Amino acid sequence: MKKEDTVSSPLANLQPQLVWKHFDALRQIPRPSKHEEKVAAHVIAWATERGFEVRRDAAGNVVVAVPATPGHEGAPIVVLQGHLDMVAEKNQDVQFDFLTDPINVRIEGDYVYATGTTLGADNGVGVAAAMAIADDPEAVHGPLELLMTVDEETGLTGAQQLDPSLLAGRILINLDTEEDGALYIGCAGGADCNAIFTVTREAASMATMPLRISVRGLRGGHSGVDIHENRGNALKFLLRALDALRLAGIDFELVSLAGGSKHNAIPRESDAIIRAAKDTAAVRGEIERVAAVLKEEYGEIDPNQRFEVAELEDCDEYRRVMSMADRERLLDTLLACPHGVLGMSRAVPGLVESSHNLAVVVTEGDQVKVTTSGRSSVMPTLKAVMRQVEVIFRLGGATPHVGGGYPGWKPNPDSPVLKTATRVFERELGGTPHIRAIHAGLECGLIGEKFPGMDMVSMGPQIESPHSPDERVQISTVDRFYRLLKATLAELA
């Protein structure tokens, strides 16, 4: 990062300075790219400049070996783990290219935001904290291995393909928790379903015109940690509207459906292109009625929701519509596809046990491609949920494939590193930490499977609305997180 960038950055004077310095450098790297190669190259260059040993596996995961503070060479090796990638989401009306543009940040009160895009605090702050520990002249620690995985957000594939020879440490502190004042000791497993509908195209009725029905303004968010809030799903909203047109007897032909962009994000926006009578009053009236109903249902959690109906200039693309039979089976199947919380944990009060997210729909010619994601802290339940979804799609005439599964992380309340972190928390920050499990796919489940006996705990600052352009990180909690991490490492040394 250039000196003038540091001076002009809104983050330059935030504390702890070393964490924000590294995060500032990370947010200026254009992304995403294959295996976050530009971000990995930045980390490797930083480590090489300091003379740290760098190891890398075939998947692209990076390990930086940081020597112990003098006098603490005999302490156990501690692995600090984060991931290099981020969810690249932006609002449709924002001009931004993740491949070329740095994240544009701003400060409002005690929070750092991006403008119209995801911030990358998930997991940029965790990676920055690990790098800051290595640079901090006041940090006391034993030997460290900074494990930076790739492709976490696309299905934890970096952790799945992690070369076991890369790590010698058997104590791991994951830096990907998003709740201040909490220590996490467990997570859900997950799996995806990808289904393809093949549709027959027919010539449109000459008495109709093309319309775009859009859903905008929903909060979206993380399909794991935010699913319990019952936020609106833009695809489900759109399906409700199209179904209402059917139930009201309003004739329309379907050209395409689209919505969502990531398997692990609740869809914020969606679009359908239909053909309907040139007098659009009936369509508009029914859409307005559905919008009012959904406002009543979801207004408190999604106050900015809105439907838009736009007349389109006709073209050849819009004159080829799905057959009525294919329209019906597509809409029926997507309406039947579950979304939201499916069950609560009986073992951990307040924890979502199982959920499912209708995540992405894309229309490409004669194919409609659908991606969904399921989560559960009970693996047999996860298999049952995904089997249910698979059967629903098969009954609807689609070709489904369930894959991308990853294991959960079983909580261990007797973990030695948990006890150390709890003791340090009480001493350094005051009060008692909340010991939690998370309804999301932390990489600890996969790492624990590859390294039996790995003693693990997860911590982090307050990050809200990850995976959406509303993502923000609370500044004061970054300082608390770093103090906790630094003091825990000193205790372990």
XYZ file of C-alpha atoms in Angstrom:
493
model
C 0.000 0.000 0.000
C 1.345 3.388 -0.989
C 2.131 5.913 1.724
C -0.337 8.419 0.322
C -3.102 5.783 0.395
C -2.405 5.177 4.081
C -2.607 8.873 4.888
C -5.822 9.445 2.902
C -7.616 6.307 4.051
C -10.519 6.768 6.484
C -9.123 3.778 8.408
C -5.662 5.252 8.972
C -6.206 6.467 12.551
C -8.303 3.591 13.895
C -7.050 1.431 16.753
C -5.486 -1.097 16.968
C -3.463 0.509 14.212
C -1.678 -2.639 13.009
C -4.943 -4.518 12.441
C -6.533 -1.669 10.503
C -3.330 -1.114 8.513
C -3.397 -4.686 7.269
C -7.156 -4.634 6.648
C -6.759 -1.389 4.711
C -4.179 -3.040 2.457
C -6.407 -6.077 1.915
C -9.496 -4.049 0.989
C -7.523 -2.239 -1.754
C -6.698 -5.492 -3.570
C -9.117 -6.122 -6.475
C -10.983 -9.416 -6.097
C -12.324 -12.057 -6.460
C -9.936 -14.079 -8.610
C -9.048 -17.747 -8.781
C -8.134 -18.873 -5.240
C -7.916 -15.177 -4.278
C -4.490 -15.290 -5.898
C -3.864 -11.549 -5.587
C -4.646 -11.617 -1.876
C -2.459 -14.701 -1.371
C 0.360 -12.997 -3.270
C 0.057 -9.995 -0.946
C 0.318 -12.207 2.150
C 3.279 -14.127 0.705
C 5.110 -10.912 -0.196
C 4.520 -9.565 3.320
C 5.862 -12.782 4.887
C 8.864 -12.984 2.564
C 9.821 -9.397 3.358
C 9.979 -10.337 7.047
C 11.911 -13.531 6.471
C 9.071 -15.851 7.552
C 8.887 -19.332 6.058
C 5.974 -19.741 3.638
C 4.370 -23.086 2.787
C 1.637 -23.661 0.211
C -0.337 -26.673 -0.953
C -1.853 -27.595 -4.314
C -5.209 -26.066 -3.371
C -3.582 -22.657 -2.855
C -3.806 -22.536 0.954
C -0.998 -20.508 2.543
C 0.823 -21.146 5.823
C 3.219 -18.554 7.244
C 5.522 -19.849 10.011
C 6.180 -17.064 12.525
C 9.024 -17.683 15.011
C 8.311 -17.483 18.722
C 9.025 -14.404 20.765
C 12.576 -14.860 22.154
C 12.431 -17.017 25.280
C 9.182 -18.756 24.247
C 10.527 -21.143 21.625
C 9.470 -24.184 23.697
C 5.787 -23.218 23.797
C 3.323 -25.304 21.754
C 2.719 -24.210 18.160
C -0.532 -22.299 17.768
C -2.343 -22.099 14.436
C -4.124 -18.811 13.678
C -6.638 -19.508 10.935
C -8.649 -17.322 8.594
C -9.724 -17.314 4.940
C -8.535 -15.115 2.095
C -11.752 -14.830 0.084
C -14.872 -12.753 0.570
C -18.430 -12.769 -0.734
C -18.515 -10.266 -3.597
C -22.025 -8.795 -3.456
C -23.189 -5.370 -4.636
C -26.453 -3.557 -5.111
C -27.643 -3.651 -8.702
C -27.590 0.124 -9.082
C -23.956 0.433 -7.901
C -21.228 0.823 -10.516
C -18.464 -1.393 -9.164
C -16.180 -4.128 -10.517
C -14.688 -6.452 -7.910
C -12.012 -7.508 -10.417
C -10.586 -4.005 -10.703
C -11.930 -1.716 -7.966
C -10.818 -1.425 -4.318
C -13.540 -1.571 -1.682
C -14.749 1.953 -0.932
C -15.011 2.270 2.864
C -16.594 4.860 5.128
C -16.967 5.347 8.882
C -20.298 6.082 10.545
C -20.141 6.311 14.320
C -18.575 3.134 15.692
C -18.864 1.206 12.417
C -16.943 0.739 9.175
C -19.062 0.157 6.066
C -18.496 -0.247 2.359
C -20.624 1.745 -0.070
C -23.058 -0.401 -1.991
C -20.921 -3.558 -1.746
C -19.826 -6.138 0.768
C -16.998 -4.917 2.998
C -14.792 -8.000 3.231
C -14.513 -7.774 7.019
C -15.523 -11.437 6.739
C -12.731 -12.562 6.913
C -10.396 -9.656 6.184
C -10.329 -8.509 9.812
C -9.323 -12.003 10.963
C -6.507 -12.234 8.402
C -5.385 -8.718 9.316
C -5.324 -9.609 13.035
C -3.093 -12.645 12.398
C -0.683 -10.511 10.361
C -0.766 -7.800 13.035
C 0.251 -10.288 15.756
C 3.312 -11.217 13.686
C 4.228 -7.528 13.276
C 3.408 -6.396 16.824
C 6.617 -5.785 18.818
C 4.620 -6.016 22.052
C 3.015 -9.397 21.267
C 4.284 -12.383 23.243
C 3.704 -15.783 21.681
C 5.158 -19.196 21.003
C 5.718 -20.474 17.460
C 2.808 -19.568 15.194
C 1.442 -20.993 11.968
C -0.787 -18.514 10.146
C -3.106 -20.662 8.043
C -4.865 -18.666 5.306
C -7.315 -20.849 3.397
C -8.849 -20.212 -0.011
C -12.388 -20.592 -1.348
C -14.125 -20.681 2.032
C -17.132 -18.757 0.773
C -17.664 -21.008 -2.256
C -17.999 -24.196 -0.217
C -14.961 -24.445 2.100
C -13.040 -26.174 -0.672
C -9.693 -24.823 0.506
C -10.122 -26.473 3.905
C -11.480 -29.616 2.238
C -8.296 -29.914 0.151
C -5.884 -28.784 2.881
C -2.644 -30.794 2.793
C -2.199 -32.292 6.292
C 1.584 -31.959 6.007
C 1.203 -28.180 5.967
C 0.608 -27.874 9.748
C 2.563 -29.023 12.788
C 0.451 -27.217 15.427
C -2.381 -28.922 17.297
C -3.911 -25.841 18.923
C -6.007 -23.705 16.568
C -7.649 -20.320 17.029
C -10.104 -19.633 14.231
C -10.526 -15.890 13.574
C -13.823 -16.040 11.681
C -16.404 -15.531 14.444
C -18.648 -12.476 13.964
C -19.937 -11.848 17.491
C -18.253 -9.690 20.107
C -18.097 -11.208 23.574
C -18.461 -14.785 22.361
C -16.237 -17.820 21.983
C -17.439 -20.407 19.493
C -16.853 -24.123 19.948
C -19.078 -25.698 17.284
C -20.642 -25.148 13.863
C -23.112 -26.642 11.415
C -22.300 -28.839 8.468
C -23.689 -28.036 5.053
C -24.401 -29.228 1.516
C -25.625 -27.746 -1.777
C -28.167 -28.894 -4.325
C -27.802 -27.858 -7.967
C -30.798 -28.565 -10.165
C -31.356 -27.965 -13.871
C -34.769 -27.568 -15.512
C -34.814 -28.032 -19.275
C -37.717 -26.072 -20.755
C -39.403 -26.030 -24.156
C -39.626 -22.650 -25.862
C -42.626 -21.535 -27.897
C -43.561 -18.467 -29.870
C -45.162 -15.799 -27.707
C -48.696 -14.580 -28.252
C -48.686 -11.562 -30.558
C -51.274 -9.834 -28.351
C -48.861 -9.538 -25.403
C -45.973 -7.290 -24.376
C -42.871 -7.984 -22.216
C -42.763 -6.812 -18.607
C -40.037 -7.080 -15.985
C -41.240 -7.735 -12.436
C -38.474 -7.002 -9.943
C -37.993 -7.365 -6.206
C -35.606 -4.857 -4.647
C -34.596 -3.463 -1.263
C -34.364 -6.663 0.795
C -31.595 -7.011 3.356
C -30.411 -10.449 2.300
C -27.558 -11.594 4.514
C -25.767 -14.778 5.508
C -27.824 -17.910 4.934
C -26.535 -19.347 8.217
C -26.062 -16.694 10.869
C -28.999 -14.530 9.677
C -31.488 -17.270 8.794
C -33.166 -17.173 12.233
C -34.317 -13.586 11.644
C -36.741 -14.717 8.936
C -35.490 -12.084 6.503
C -37.223 -11.910 3.147
C -35.951 -14.053 0.261
C -36.294 -12.110 -3.006
C -36.859 -15.297 -5.013
C -39.647 -16.423 -2.700
C -41.205 -12.930 -2.892
C -41.142 -13.083 -6.690
C -42.636 -16.569 -6.717
C -45.429 -15.382 -4.424
C -46.198 -12.613 -6.920
C -46.209 -14.887 -9.975
C -48.352 -17.423 -8.158
C -50.789 -14.650 -7.226
C -51.150 -13.803 -10.933
C -51.993 -17.474 -11.588
C -54.513 -17.627 -8.743
C -56.163 -14.398 -9.901
C -56.625 -15.856 -13.397
C -54.367 -13.260 -15.015
C -52.841 -14.753 -18.159
C -49.084 -14.406 -18.589
C -46.243 -16.180 -20.337
C -42.893 -16.700 -18.637
C -39.638 -15.772 -20.396
C -37.135 -16.003 -17.551
C -36.489 -16.058 -13.811
C -33.368 -14.824 -12.048
C -32.306 -13.985 -8.522
C -29.570 -14.407 -5.944
C -25.885 -14.788 -6.705
C -24.235 -16.883 -3.956
C -25.151 -20.235 -2.449
C -24.559 -18.926 1.075
C -26.390 -15.598 0.781
C -30.117 -14.972 1.166
C -31.247 -13.464 -2.166
C -31.774 -9.704 -1.992
C -32.957 -9.049 -5.541
C -34.829 -11.004 -8.204
C -36.401 -10.514 -11.629
C -38.941 -12.231 -13.834
C -39.586 -11.333 -17.445
C -43.120 -12.182 -18.464
C -45.460 -11.392 -21.334
C -48.947 -10.181 -20.525
C -51.804 -8.179 -22.020
C -50.840 -4.742 -23.265
C -53.243 -3.252 -20.761
C -51.024 -3.856 -17.713
C -53.496 -2.610 -15.108
C -54.478 -6.101 -13.936
C -50.859 -7.227 -13.511
C -49.863 -4.034 -11.727
C -52.874 -4.181 -9.440
C -52.161 -7.771 -8.374
C -48.455 -7.045 -7.829
C -49.380 -4.055 -5.654
C -51.685 -6.280 -3.607
C -48.947 -8.888 -3.069
C -46.475 -6.146 -2.160
C -48.845 -4.893 0.536
C -49.281 -8.413 1.939
C -45.532 -9.008 2.071
C -45.023 -5.593 3.654
C -47.377 -6.683 6.415
C -45.530 -9.988 6.837
C -41.926 -8.775 6.563
C -42.094 -5.007 7.103
C -40.375 -5.049 10.480
C -37.349 -7.056 9.307
C -37.250 -5.788 5.685
C -38.729 -2.278 5.724
C -37.251 -1.215 2.363
C -38.738 -4.024 0.266
C -40.406 -3.042 -2.978
C -41.758 -4.462 -6.239
C -41.154 -2.767 -9.576
C -43.016 -3.418 -12.838
C -41.384 -2.093 -16.005
C -42.522 -2.277 -19.620
C -39.743 -3.526 -21.912
C -39.013 -2.874 -25.551
C -39.923 -6.024 -27.419
C -37.191 -8.112 -29.044
C -36.590 -11.645 -30.343
C -35.262 -12.784 -26.955
C -38.569 -11.952 -25.294
C -40.683 -13.573 -28.017
C -39.627 -17.120 -27.057
C -41.518 -18.131 -23.915
C -41.634 -21.304 -21.836
C -44.386 -23.763 -22.645
C -47.305 -23.512 -20.255
C -46.562 -26.991 -18.871
C -42.928 -26.036 -18.159
C -43.971 -22.725 -16.622
C -46.287 -24.579 -14.268
C -43.793 -27.239 -13.140
C -41.031 -24.655 -12.652
C -43.153 -22.324 -10.528
C -44.727 -25.185 -8.569
C -41.347 -26.751 -7.765
C -39.734 -23.510 -6.648
C -42.763 -22.667 -4.517
C -42.459 -26.092 -2.860
C -38.718 -25.740 -2.253
C -38.212 -25.026 1.478
C -36.538 -21.857 2.704
C -35.731 -20.761 6.246
C -35.420 -22.425 9.634
C -36.464 -26.086 9.617
C -35.656 -27.016 13.206
C -34.122 -25.763 16.456
C -31.437 -27.536 18.472
C -32.566 -29.592 21.451
C -29.045 -29.596 22.873
C -28.144 -25.878 22.607
C -30.996 -23.484 23.488
C -31.559 -20.807 20.840
C -29.382 -22.498 18.209
C -30.855 -23.192 14.790
C -30.286 -26.876 14.128
C -31.356 -27.141 10.486
C -32.215 -24.716 7.684
C -32.435 -24.447 3.917
C -31.847 -21.537 1.533
C -33.289 -21.155 -1.975
C -30.198 -19.296 -3.103
C -29.795 -18.748 -6.859
C -31.928 -19.040 -9.986
C -30.489 -18.304 -13.439
C -32.189 -18.691 -16.838
C -29.856 -19.529 -19.704
C -31.628 -20.283 -22.965
C -33.557 -23.527 -22.571
C -32.249 -24.186 -19.070
C -33.187 -22.805 -15.667
C -30.424 -23.489 -13.141
C -31.177 -23.497 -9.423
C -28.781 -23.604 -6.462
C -29.871 -24.237 -2.883
C -27.920 -24.764 0.335
C -28.798 -26.685 3.466
C -27.243 -26.610 6.939
C -27.530 -28.691 10.079
C -25.522 -29.391 13.194
C -26.856 -32.977 13.023
C -25.433 -34.713 9.941
C -28.248 -37.312 9.526
C -30.728 -34.419 9.554
C -28.709 -32.573 6.910
C -28.804 -35.655 4.688
C -32.560 -35.939 5.189
C -33.130 -32.254 4.322
C -31.061 -32.479 1.155
C -32.788 -35.723 0.178
C -36.136 -33.964 0.542
C -34.970 -31.107 -1.688
C -33.563 -33.545 -4.229
C -36.890 -35.392 -4.413
C -38.872 -32.138 -4.782
C -36.772 -31.134 -7.783
C -36.975 -34.595 -9.315
C -40.776 -34.580 -8.966
C -40.733 -31.208 -10.735
C -38.926 -32.715 -13.699
C -35.514 -31.199 -12.951
C -32.181 -32.990 -12.815
C -30.815 -32.442 -9.275
C -27.370 -33.127 -7.867
C -26.533 -32.877 -4.146
C -22.881 -32.274 -3.340
C -20.443 -29.925 -1.687
C -21.042 -31.421 1.741
C -18.836 -30.595 4.681
C -18.914 -31.797 8.295
C -19.909 -29.863 11.372
C -17.671 -29.133 14.353
C -18.827 -30.969 17.450
C -18.607 -28.766 20.572
C -16.107 -29.735 23.290
C -16.891 -27.781 26.478
C -13.771 -29.291 28.106
C -11.380 -27.915 25.454
C -8.115 -26.675 27.078
C -7.773 -23.744 24.663
C -11.391 -22.763 25.394
C -10.630 -22.730 29.118
C -7.546 -20.589 28.497
C -9.428 -18.134 26.285
C -12.283 -17.933 28.819
C -9.886 -17.204 31.665
C -8.122 -14.512 29.609
C -11.433 -12.985 28.527
C -12.582 -12.613 32.140
C -9.270 -11.046 33.146
C -8.725 -8.728 30.164
C -12.225 -7.745 29.086
C -14.321 -8.343 32.185
C -17.426 -10.458 32.422
C -17.910 -13.959 31.105
C -17.864 -14.797 27.405
C -20.864 -16.408 25.756
C -19.894 -19.957 24.770
C -21.729 -20.682 21.545
C -22.080 -22.837 18.478
C -22.900 -21.215 15.136
C -25.350 -22.152 12.417
C -22.748 -21.655 9.711
C -19.864 -23.548 8.177
C -16.706 -22.592 9.997
C -13.688 -24.380 8.588
C -12.992 -25.930 11.997
C -15.203 -28.897 11.131
C -13.069 -29.824 8.124
C -9.782 -29.020 9.829
C -10.746 -31.086 12.866
C -11.557 -33.999 10.576
C -8.107 -33.784 8.940
C -6.246 -33.298 12.232
C -7.809 -35.551 14.896
C -7.293 -34.108 18.350
C -6.875 -30.525 17.137
C -7.921 -28.302 20.071
C -9.939 -25.411 18.646
C -11.765 -22.232 19.577
C -13.090 -19.374 17.441
C -13.224 -15.639 18.193
C -13.726 -12.370 16.346
C -15.195 -8.845 16.425
C -18.801 -7.776 15.848
C -19.550 -8.122 12.128
C -23.147 -7.557 11.061
C -24.974 -8.461 7.829
C -22.049 -10.335 6.233
C -22.548 -11.479 2.641
C -24.629 -8.381 1.866
C -23.884 -4.718 0.996
C -25.102 -3.826 4.490
C -22.065 -5.584 5.990
C -20.402 -3.557 8.739
C -17.794 -4.110 11.462
C -17.925 -2.411 14.849
C -14.681 -0.533 15.419
C -14.539 -0.790 19.219
C -14.965 -4.566 19.101
C -11.962 -4.985 16.794
C -9.842 -3.583 19.618
C -11.457 -5.993 22.113
C -10.945 -8.924 19.740
C -7.281 -8.096 19.192
C -6.635 -7.654 22.914
C -8.237 -11.034 23.592
C -6.234 -12.755 20.855
C -2.963 -11.159 21.930
C -3.466 -12.000 25.623
C -4.567 -15.573 24.839
C -1.409 -16.185 22.815
C 0.699 -14.780 25.638
C -1.041 -17.117 28.094
C -0.452 -20.123 25.819
C 3.242 -19.172 25.506
